[in-house]
Short mmCIF file of N, CA and C in Angstrom, two decimals:
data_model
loop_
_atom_site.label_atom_id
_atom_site.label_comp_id
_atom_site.label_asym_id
_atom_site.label_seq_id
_atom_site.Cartn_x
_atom_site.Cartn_y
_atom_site.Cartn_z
N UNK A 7 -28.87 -54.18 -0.13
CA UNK A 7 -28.82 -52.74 -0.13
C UNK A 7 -30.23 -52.21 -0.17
N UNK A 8 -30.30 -51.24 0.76
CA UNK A 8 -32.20 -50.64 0.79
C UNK A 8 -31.48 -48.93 0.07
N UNK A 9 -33.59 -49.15 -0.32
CA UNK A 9 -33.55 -48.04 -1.42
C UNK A 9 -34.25 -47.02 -0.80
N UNK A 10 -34.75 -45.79 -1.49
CA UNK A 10 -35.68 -44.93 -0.32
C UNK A 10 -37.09 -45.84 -0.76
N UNK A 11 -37.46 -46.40 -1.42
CA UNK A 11 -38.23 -47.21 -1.93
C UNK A 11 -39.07 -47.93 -0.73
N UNK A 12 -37.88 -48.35 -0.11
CA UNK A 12 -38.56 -49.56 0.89
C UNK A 12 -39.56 -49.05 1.89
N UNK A 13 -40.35 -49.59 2.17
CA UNK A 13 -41.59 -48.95 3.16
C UNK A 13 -41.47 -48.89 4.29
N UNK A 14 -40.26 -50.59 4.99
CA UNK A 14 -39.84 -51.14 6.18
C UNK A 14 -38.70 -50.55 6.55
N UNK A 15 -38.26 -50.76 7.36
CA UNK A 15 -36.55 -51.69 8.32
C UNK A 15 -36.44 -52.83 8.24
N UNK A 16 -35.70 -52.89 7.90
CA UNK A 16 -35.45 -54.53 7.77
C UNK A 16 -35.50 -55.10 9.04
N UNK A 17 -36.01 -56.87 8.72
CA UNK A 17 -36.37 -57.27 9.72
C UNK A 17 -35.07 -57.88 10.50
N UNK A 18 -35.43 -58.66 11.50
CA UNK A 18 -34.92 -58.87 12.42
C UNK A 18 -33.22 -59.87 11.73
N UNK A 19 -31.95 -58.95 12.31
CA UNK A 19 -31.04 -59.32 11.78
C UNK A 19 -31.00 -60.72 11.06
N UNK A 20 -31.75 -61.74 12.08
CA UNK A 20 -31.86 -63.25 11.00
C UNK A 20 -32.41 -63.47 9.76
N UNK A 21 -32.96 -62.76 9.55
CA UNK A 21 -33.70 -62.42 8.45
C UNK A 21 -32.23 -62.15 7.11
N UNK A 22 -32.15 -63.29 5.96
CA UNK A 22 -31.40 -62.66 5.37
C UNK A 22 -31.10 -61.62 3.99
N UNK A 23 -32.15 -60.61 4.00
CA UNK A 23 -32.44 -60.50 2.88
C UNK A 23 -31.38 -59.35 2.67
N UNK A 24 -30.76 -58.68 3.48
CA UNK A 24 -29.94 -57.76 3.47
C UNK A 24 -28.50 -58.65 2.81
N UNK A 25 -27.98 -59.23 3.50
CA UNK A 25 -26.96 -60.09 3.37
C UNK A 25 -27.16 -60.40 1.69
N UNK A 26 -28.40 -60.53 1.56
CA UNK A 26 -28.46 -61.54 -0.02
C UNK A 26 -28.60 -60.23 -1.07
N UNK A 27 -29.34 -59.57 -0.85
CA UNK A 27 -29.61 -58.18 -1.87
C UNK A 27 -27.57 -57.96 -1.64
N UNK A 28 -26.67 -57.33 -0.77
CA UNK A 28 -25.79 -56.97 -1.28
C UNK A 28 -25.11 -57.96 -1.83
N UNK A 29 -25.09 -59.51 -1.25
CA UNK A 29 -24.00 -60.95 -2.13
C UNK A 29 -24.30 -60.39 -3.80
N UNK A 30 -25.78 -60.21 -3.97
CA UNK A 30 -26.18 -59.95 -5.39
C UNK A 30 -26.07 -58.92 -6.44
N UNK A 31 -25.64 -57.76 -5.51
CA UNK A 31 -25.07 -56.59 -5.85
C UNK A 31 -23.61 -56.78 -6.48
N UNK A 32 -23.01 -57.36 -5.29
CA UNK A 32 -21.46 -57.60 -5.75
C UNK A 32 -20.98 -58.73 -6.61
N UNK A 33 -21.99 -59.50 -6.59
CA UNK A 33 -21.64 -60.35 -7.48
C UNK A 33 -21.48 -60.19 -9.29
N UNK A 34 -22.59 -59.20 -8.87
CA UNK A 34 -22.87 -58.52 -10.79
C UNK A 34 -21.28 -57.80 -11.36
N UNK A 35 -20.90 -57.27 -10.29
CA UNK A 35 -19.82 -56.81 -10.70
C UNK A 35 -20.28 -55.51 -11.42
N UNK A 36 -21.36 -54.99 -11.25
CA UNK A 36 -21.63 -53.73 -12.18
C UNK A 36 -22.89 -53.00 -11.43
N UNK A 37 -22.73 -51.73 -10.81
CA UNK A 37 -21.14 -51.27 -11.67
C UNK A 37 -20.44 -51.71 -10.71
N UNK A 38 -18.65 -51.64 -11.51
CA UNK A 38 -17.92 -51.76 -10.42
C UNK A 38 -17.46 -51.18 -9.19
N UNK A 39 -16.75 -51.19 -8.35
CA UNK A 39 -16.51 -51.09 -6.85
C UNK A 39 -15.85 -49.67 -8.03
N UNK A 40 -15.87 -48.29 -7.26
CA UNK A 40 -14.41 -47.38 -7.81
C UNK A 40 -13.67 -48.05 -6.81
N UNK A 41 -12.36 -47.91 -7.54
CA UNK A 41 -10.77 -48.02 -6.70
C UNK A 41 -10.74 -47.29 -5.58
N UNK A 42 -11.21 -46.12 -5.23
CA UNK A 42 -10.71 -45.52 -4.50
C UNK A 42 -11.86 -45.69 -3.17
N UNK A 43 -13.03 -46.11 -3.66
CA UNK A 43 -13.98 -47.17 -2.75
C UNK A 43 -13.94 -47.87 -2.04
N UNK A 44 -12.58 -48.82 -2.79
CA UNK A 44 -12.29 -50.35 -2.69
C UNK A 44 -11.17 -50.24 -1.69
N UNK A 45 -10.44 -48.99 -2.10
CA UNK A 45 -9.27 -48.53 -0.65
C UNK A 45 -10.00 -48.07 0.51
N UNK A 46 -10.54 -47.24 0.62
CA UNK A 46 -11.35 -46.74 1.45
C UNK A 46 -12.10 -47.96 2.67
N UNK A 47 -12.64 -49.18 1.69
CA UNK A 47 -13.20 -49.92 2.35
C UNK A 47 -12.10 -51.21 3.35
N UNK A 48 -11.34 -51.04 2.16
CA UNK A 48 -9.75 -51.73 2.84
C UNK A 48 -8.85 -51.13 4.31
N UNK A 49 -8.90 -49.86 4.26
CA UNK A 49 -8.39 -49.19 5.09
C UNK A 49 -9.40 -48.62 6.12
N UNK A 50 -10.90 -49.46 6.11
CA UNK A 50 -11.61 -49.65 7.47
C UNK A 50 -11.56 -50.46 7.86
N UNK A 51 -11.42 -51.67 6.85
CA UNK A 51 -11.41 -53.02 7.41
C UNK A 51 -10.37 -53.53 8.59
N UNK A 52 -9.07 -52.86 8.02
CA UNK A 52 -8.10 -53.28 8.58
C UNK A 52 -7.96 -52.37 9.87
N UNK A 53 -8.57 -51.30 10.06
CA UNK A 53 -8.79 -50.08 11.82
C UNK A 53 -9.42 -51.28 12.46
N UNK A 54 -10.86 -51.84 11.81
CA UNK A 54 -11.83 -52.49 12.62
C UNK A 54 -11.04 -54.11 13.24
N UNK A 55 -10.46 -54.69 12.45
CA UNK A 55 -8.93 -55.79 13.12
C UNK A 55 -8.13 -55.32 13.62
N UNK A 56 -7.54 -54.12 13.72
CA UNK A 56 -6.77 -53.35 14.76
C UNK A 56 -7.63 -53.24 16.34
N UNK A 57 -8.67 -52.85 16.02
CA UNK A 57 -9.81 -52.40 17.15
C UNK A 57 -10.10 -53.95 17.77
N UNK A 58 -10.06 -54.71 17.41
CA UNK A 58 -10.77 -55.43 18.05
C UNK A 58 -9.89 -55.80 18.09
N UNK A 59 -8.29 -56.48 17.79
CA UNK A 59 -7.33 -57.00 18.65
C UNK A 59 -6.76 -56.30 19.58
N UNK A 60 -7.05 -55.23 19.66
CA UNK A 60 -6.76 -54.26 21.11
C UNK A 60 -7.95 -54.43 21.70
N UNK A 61 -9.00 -54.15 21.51
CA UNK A 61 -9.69 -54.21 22.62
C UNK A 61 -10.59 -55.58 22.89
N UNK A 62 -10.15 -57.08 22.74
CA UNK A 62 -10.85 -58.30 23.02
C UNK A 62 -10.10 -58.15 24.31
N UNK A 63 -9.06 -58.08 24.50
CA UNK A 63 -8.58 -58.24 25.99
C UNK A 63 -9.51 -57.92 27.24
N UNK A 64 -9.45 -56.26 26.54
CA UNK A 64 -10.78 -55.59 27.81
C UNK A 64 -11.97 -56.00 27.85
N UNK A 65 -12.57 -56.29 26.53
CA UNK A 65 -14.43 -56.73 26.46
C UNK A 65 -13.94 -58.09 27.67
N UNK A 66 -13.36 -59.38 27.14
CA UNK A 66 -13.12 -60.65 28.03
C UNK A 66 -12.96 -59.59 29.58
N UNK A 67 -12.21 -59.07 30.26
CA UNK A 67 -12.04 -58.90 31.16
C UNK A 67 -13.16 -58.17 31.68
N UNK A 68 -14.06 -57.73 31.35
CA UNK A 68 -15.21 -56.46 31.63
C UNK A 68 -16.46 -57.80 31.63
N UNK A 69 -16.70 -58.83 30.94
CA UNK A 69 -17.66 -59.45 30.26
C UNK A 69 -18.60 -59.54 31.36
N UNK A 70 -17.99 -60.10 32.59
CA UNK A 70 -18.65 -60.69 33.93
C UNK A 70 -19.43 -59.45 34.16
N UNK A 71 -18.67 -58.29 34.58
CA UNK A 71 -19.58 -57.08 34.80
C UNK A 71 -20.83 -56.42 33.55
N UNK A 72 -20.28 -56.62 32.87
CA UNK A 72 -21.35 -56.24 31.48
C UNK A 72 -22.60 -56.90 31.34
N UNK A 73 -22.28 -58.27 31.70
CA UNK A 73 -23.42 -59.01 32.19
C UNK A 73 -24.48 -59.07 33.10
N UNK A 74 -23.47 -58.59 34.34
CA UNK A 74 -24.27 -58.71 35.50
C UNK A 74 -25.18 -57.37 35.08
N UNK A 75 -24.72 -56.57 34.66
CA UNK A 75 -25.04 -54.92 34.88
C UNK A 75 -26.31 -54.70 33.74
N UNK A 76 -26.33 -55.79 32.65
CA UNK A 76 -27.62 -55.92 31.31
C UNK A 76 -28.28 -56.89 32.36
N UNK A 77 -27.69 -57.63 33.45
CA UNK A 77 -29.21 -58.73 34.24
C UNK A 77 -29.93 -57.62 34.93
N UNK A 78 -28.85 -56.87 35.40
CA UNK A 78 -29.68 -56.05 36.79
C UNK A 78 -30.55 -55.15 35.74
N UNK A 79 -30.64 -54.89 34.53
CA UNK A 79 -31.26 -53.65 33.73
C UNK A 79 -32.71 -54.57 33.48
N UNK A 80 -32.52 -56.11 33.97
CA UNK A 80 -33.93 -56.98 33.48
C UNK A 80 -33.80 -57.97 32.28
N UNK A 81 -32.76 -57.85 31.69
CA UNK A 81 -32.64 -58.95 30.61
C UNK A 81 -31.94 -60.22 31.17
N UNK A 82 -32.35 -61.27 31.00
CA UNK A 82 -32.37 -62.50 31.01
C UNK A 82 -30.67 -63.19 30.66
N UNK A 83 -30.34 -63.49 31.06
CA UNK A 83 -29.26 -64.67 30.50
C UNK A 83 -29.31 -64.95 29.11
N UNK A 84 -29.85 -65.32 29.03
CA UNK A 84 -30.48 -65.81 27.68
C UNK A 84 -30.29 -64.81 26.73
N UNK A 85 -31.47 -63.74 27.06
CA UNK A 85 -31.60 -62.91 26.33
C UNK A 85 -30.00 -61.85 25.83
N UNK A 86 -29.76 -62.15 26.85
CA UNK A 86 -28.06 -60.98 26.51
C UNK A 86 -27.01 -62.27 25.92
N UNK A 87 -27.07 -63.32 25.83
CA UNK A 87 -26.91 -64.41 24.77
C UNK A 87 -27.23 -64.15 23.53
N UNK A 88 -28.33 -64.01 23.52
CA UNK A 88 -28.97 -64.06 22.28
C UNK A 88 -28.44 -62.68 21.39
N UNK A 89 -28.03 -61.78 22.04
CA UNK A 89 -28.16 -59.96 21.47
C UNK A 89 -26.47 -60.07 21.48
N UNK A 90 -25.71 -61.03 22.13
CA UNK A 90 -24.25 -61.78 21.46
C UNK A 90 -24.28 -61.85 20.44
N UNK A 91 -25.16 -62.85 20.17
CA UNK A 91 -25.10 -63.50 18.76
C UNK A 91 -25.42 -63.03 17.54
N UNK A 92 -26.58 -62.12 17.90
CA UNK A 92 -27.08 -61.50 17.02
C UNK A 92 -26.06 -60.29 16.57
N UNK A 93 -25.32 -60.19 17.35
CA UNK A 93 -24.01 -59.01 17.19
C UNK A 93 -22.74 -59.81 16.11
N UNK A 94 -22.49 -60.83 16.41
CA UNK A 94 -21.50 -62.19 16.06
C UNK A 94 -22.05 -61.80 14.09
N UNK A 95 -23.05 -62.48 14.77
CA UNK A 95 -24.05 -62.51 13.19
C UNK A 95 -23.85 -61.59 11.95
N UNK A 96 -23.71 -60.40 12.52
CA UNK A 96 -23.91 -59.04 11.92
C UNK A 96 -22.96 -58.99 11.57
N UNK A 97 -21.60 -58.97 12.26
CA UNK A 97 -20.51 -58.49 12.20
C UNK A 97 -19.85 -59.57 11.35
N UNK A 98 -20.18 -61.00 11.20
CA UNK A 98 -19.59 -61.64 10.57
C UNK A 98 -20.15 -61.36 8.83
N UNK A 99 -21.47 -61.02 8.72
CA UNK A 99 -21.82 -60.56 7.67
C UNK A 99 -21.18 -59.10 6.88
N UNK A 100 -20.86 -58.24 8.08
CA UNK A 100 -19.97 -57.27 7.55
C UNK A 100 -18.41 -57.74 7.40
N UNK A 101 -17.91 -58.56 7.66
CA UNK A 101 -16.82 -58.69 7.35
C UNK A 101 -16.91 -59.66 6.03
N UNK A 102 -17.98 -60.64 5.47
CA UNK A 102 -17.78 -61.25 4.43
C UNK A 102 -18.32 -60.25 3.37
N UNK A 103 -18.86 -58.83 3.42
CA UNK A 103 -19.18 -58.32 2.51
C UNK A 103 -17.90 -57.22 2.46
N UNK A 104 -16.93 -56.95 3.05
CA UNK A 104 -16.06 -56.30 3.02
C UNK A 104 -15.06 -57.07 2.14
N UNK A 105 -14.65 -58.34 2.51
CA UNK A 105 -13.96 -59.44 1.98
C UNK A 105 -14.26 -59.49 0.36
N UNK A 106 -15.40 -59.08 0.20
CA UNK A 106 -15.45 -59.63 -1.20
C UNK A 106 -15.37 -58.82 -1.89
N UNK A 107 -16.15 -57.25 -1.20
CA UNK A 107 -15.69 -56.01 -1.60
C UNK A 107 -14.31 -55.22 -2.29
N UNK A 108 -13.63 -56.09 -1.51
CA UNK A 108 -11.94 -56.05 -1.36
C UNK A 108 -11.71 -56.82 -2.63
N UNK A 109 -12.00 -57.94 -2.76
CA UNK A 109 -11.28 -59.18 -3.82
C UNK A 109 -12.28 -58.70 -5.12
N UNK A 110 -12.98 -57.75 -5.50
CA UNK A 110 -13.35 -57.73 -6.49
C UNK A 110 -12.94 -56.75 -7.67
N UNK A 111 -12.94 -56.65 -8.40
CA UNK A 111 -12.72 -55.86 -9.94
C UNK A 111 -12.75 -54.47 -9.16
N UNK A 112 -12.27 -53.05 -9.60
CA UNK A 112 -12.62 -52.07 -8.96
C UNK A 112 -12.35 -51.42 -10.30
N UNK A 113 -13.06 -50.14 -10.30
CA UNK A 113 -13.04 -49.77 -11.83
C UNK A 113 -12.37 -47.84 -11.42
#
């Protein structure tokens, strides 16, 4: 979690210090999540698994063109690989901080 404190942006999504400042947040358990936080965060979680089991069909079917259309803009194979992953990355980090968000004490 960033504060107004911080001087930066955080660095480059691999970088895990974001990921680890909130594991460490939630782990304290204090303060706790409010309840009505803890719903709130529940009842995005579950739009954002709605959203994406409706729309993986279309991203897969679009992918070829999405591709071609980030080569023709100048990025690399590779590079639109890489800005995959780095998406994968993120999103898997938001869903394990939601997860735990969810399973914890709520006050």
């Amino acid at each position: 979690l960033e504060t107004e404190e911080d001087d930066e942006a955080p660095a480059a999504p691999s970088a895990p210090g974001c990921q680890d400042n909130a594991d460490g947040f939630i782990a304290t358990g204090e303060p706790a999540v409010p309840c009505c936080t803890q719903d709130a965060l529940d009842s995005i979680s579950e739009s954002i698994y709605e959203l994406i089991a409706d729309y993986s069909n279309i991203a897969t079917s679009i992918e070829a063109d999405l591709k071609a259309a980030v080569e023709a803009s100048g990025v690399s194979t590779e590079e639109y690989e890489a800005m995959k992953e780095v998406a994968a990355e993120q999103l898997g980090c938001i869903e394990e901080t939601y997860d735990t968000l969810s399973e914890s004490d709520c006050a």
